[in-house]
Amino acid sequence: MDLKEVMAINLRRLRHAKRMTQEELAERAGLSARYVGGIERADVSASVTVLGRIAEALEVEATELVRAAPVKARKKAAVEPQVP
């Protein structure tokens, strides 16, 4: 799994944990919702500046967005239903 995919999974997980929509996150981070969606789908790469803005909007350390989860946790996240 490459870093874009790791960030996509973590971003989606953290955003859902905060019960935020992509639109809400985008507004807080000063980004477009379309761009946030692209990051969550691993279609686009985020710069370190954007990574920092997203982390700040989510009130987490930037490392939380790029930290790879253990394989067991990744498998669980892949099968859990996504709740907006």
Coordinates of N, CA and C in Angstrom, one line a residue:
M1 N 0.9 -1.2 0.0 CA 0.0 0.0 0.0 C 0.9 1.2 0.0
D2 N 0.6 2.2 -0.9 CA 1.5 3.4 -1.0 C 0.9 4.4 0.0
L3 N 1.7 5.5 0.1 CA 1.4 6.5 1.1 C 0.1 7.2 0.8
K4 N -0.3 7.4 -0.5 CA -1.6 8.0 -0.8 C -2.7 7.2 -0.3
E5 N -2.6 5.9 -0.4 CA -3.7 5.0 0.1 C -3.7 5.0 1.6
V6 N -2.6 5.0 2.3 CA -2.5 5.1 3.7 C -3.2 6.4 4.2
M7 N -2.9 7.5 3.5 CA -3.5 8.8 3.9 C -5.0 8.8 3.6
A8 N -5.4 8.2 2.5 CA -6.8 8.1 2.2 C -7.6 7.4 3.3
I9 N -7.1 6.2 3.7 CA -7.8 5.4 4.8 C -7.8 6.2 6.1
N10 N -6.7 6.8 6.5 CA -6.6 7.5 7.7 C -7.5 8.7 7.7
L11 N -7.5 9.5 6.6 CA -8.3 10.7 6.5 C -9.8 10.3 6.7
R12 N -10.2 9.3 6.0 CA -11.6 8.9 6.0 C -12.0 8.5 7.4
R13 N -11.1 7.7 8.0 CA -11.4 7.2 9.4 C -11.4 8.3 10.4
L14 N -10.5 9.2 10.4 CA -10.5 10.3 11.3 C -11.6 11.3 11.1
R15 N -11.9 11.5 9.8 CA -13.1 12.4 9.5 C -14.4 11.8 10.1
H16 N -14.6 10.5 9.8 CA -15.8 9.9 10.3 C -15.8 9.9 11.9
A17 N -14.7 9.7 12.5 CA -14.6 9.7 13.9 C -15.0 11.1 14.5
K18 N -14.7 12.1 13.8 CA -15.1 13.5 14.2 C -16.5 13.8 13.7
R19 N -17.2 12.9 13.0 CA -18.5 13.1 12.5 C -18.6 14.3 11.6
M20 N -17.6 14.4 10.7 CA -17.5 15.6 9.8 C -17.8 15.1 8.4
T21 N -18.4 15.9 7.6 CA -18.6 15.6 6.2 C -17.3 16.1 5.4
Q22 N -17.2 15.7 4.2 CA -16.1 16.2 3.4 C -16.2 17.7 3.3
E23 N -17.4 18.2 3.1 CA -17.6 19.6 3.0 C -17.1 20.4 4.2
E24 N -17.5 19.9 5.4 CA -17.1 20.5 6.6 C -15.6 20.5 6.8
L25 N -15.0 19.4 6.5 CA -13.5 19.3 6.6 C -12.9 20.3 5.6
A26 N -13.4 20.3 4.4 CA -12.8 21.2 3.4 C -12.9 22.6 3.8
E27 N -14.0 23.0 4.4 CA -14.2 24.4 4.8 C -13.2 24.8 5.9
R28 N -13.1 23.9 6.9 CA -12.2 24.1 8.0 C -10.7 24.2 7.6
A29 N -10.4 23.4 6.5 CA -9.0 23.4 6.1 C -8.7 24.4 4.9
G30 N -9.8 25.1 4.5 CA -9.6 26.0 3.4 C -9.3 25.3 2.1
L31 N -10.0 24.2 1.9 CA -9.8 23.4 0.6 C -11.2 23.2 0.0
S32 N -11.2 22.7 -1.2 CA -12.4 22.4 -1.9 C -12.8 20.9 -1.4
A33 N -14.1 20.7 -1.4 CA -14.6 19.4 -1.0 C -14.2 18.4 -2.1
R34 N -14.1 18.8 -3.3 CA -13.7 17.9 -4.4 C -12.3 17.4 -4.2
Y35 N -11.4 18.3 -3.7 CA -10.0 18.0 -3.5 C -9.9 17.0 -2.3
V36 N -10.7 17.3 -1.2 CA -10.7 16.4 -0.1 C -11.2 15.0 -0.5
G37 N -12.2 14.9 -1.3 CA -12.7 13.7 -1.8 C -11.6 13.0 -2.7
G38 N -10.9 13.7 -3.4 CA -9.8 13.1 -4.2 C -8.7 12.5 -3.4
I39 N -8.4 13.2 -2.3 CA -7.4 12.6 -1.3 C -7.9 11.4 -0.7
E40 N -9.2 11.4 -0.3 CA -9.8 10.2 0.3 C -9.9 9.0 -0.6
R41 N -10.0 9.3 -1.9 CA -10.0 8.2 -2.9 C -8.6 7.8 -3.4
A42 N -7.6 8.5 -2.9 CA -6.2 8.3 -3.3 C -6.0 8.6 -4.7
D43 N -6.8 9.5 -5.3 CA -6.7 10.0 -6.6 C -5.6 11.1 -6.8
V44 N -5.5 11.8 -5.7 CA -4.5 12.9 -5.7 C -3.6 12.8 -4.5
S45 N -2.4 13.4 -4.6 CA -1.5 13.5 -3.5 C -1.6 14.8 -2.8
A46 N -1.5 14.8 -1.5 CA -1.6 16.1 -0.8 C -0.2 16.5 -0.5
S47 N 0.1 17.8 -0.6 CA 1.4 18.4 -0.2 C 1.5 18.4 1.3
V48 N 2.7 18.6 1.8 CA 2.9 18.7 3.2 C 2.1 19.9 3.8
T49 N 2.0 20.9 3.1 CA 1.2 22.1 3.5 C -0.3 21.7 3.7
V50 N -0.8 21.0 2.7 CA -2.2 20.5 2.8 C -2.4 19.5 3.9
L51 N -1.4 18.6 4.0 CA -1.4 17.6 5.1 C -1.6 18.3 6.4
G52 N -0.8 19.4 6.6 CA -0.8 20.2 7.9 C -2.2 20.8 8.1
R53 N -2.7 21.4 7.0 CA -4.0 22.1 7.1 C -5.2 21.1 7.5
I54 N -5.1 19.9 6.9 CA -6.1 18.9 7.2 C -6.0 18.4 8.6
A55 N -4.7 18.2 9.0 CA -4.5 17.7 10.4 C -5.0 18.7 11.4
E56 N -4.7 20.0 11.1 CA -5.2 21.1 12.0 C -6.7 21.1 12.1
A57 N -7.3 21.0 10.9 CA -8.8 21.0 10.9 C -9.4 19.8 11.6
L58 N -8.7 18.7 11.6 CA -9.2 17.5 12.3 C -8.7 17.4 13.8
E59 N -7.9 18.4 14.1 CA -7.3 18.5 15.5 C -6.6 17.2 15.9
V60 N -5.7 16.8 14.9 CA -4.8 15.6 15.1 C -3.4 16.0 14.7
E61 N -2.4 15.2 15.1 CA -1.1 15.4 14.6 C -1.0 15.0 13.2
A62 N -0.2 15.6 12.3 CA -0.1 15.2 10.9 C 0.4 13.8 10.8
T63 N 1.1 13.3 11.7 CA 1.6 11.9 11.6 C 0.5 10.9 11.6
E64 N -0.7 11.3 12.3 CA -1.8 10.4 12.3 C -2.4 10.1 10.9
L65 N -2.2 11.1 10.0 CA -2.7 10.9 8.6 C -1.8 10.0 7.8
V66 N -0.5 9.9 8.1 CA 0.4 9.1 7.3 C 0.9 7.8 7.9
R67 N 0.5 7.6 9.2 CA 0.9 6.4 9.9 C 0.2 5.2 9.3
A68 N 1.0 4.2 8.9 CA 0.4 3.0 8.4 C -0.1 2.1 9.5
A69 N -1.3 1.6 9.4 CA -1.9 0.8 10.4 C -1.4 -0.6 10.3
P70 N -1.4 -1.4 11.3 CA -1.0 -2.8 11.2 C -1.9 -3.5 10.2
V71 N -1.5 -4.6 9.6 CA -2.3 -5.2 8.5 C -3.6 -5.6 9.1
K72 N -3.7 -6.1 10.3 CA -5.0 -6.6 10.9 C -6.0 -5.4 10.9
A73 N -5.5 -4.2 11.3 CA -6.4 -3.1 11.4 C -6.8 -2.6 10.1
R74 N -6.0 -2.7 9.1 CA -6.3 -2.3 7.7 C -7.4 -3.2 7.2
K75 N -7.3 -4.5 7.4 CA -8.3 -5.4 6.9 C -9.7 -5.1 7.6
K76 N -9.7 -4.8 8.9 CA -10.9 -4.5 9.6 C -11.5 -3.2 9.0
A77 N -10.7 -2.2 8.8 CA -11.2 -0.9 8.2 C -11.8 -1.1 6.8
A78 N -11.2 -2.0 6.1 CA -11.7 -2.3 4.7 C -13.1 -2.9 4.7
V79 N -13.5 -3.7 5.8 CA -14.7 -4.4 5.8 C -15.8 -3.6 6.6
E80 N -15.4 -2.7 7.4 CA -16.4 -2.0 8.2 C -17.2 -1.0 7.3
P81 N -18.5 -0.9 7.6 CA -19.3 0.0 6.8 C -18.9 1.4 7.1
Q82 N -18.9 2.3 6.1 CA -18.6 3.7 6.2 C -19.8 4.5 6.6
V83 N -19.8 5.1 7.7 CA -20.9 5.9 8.2 C -20.6 7.4 8.0
P84 N -21.4 8.1 7.3 CA -21.1 9.6 7.1 C -21.2 10.4 8.4

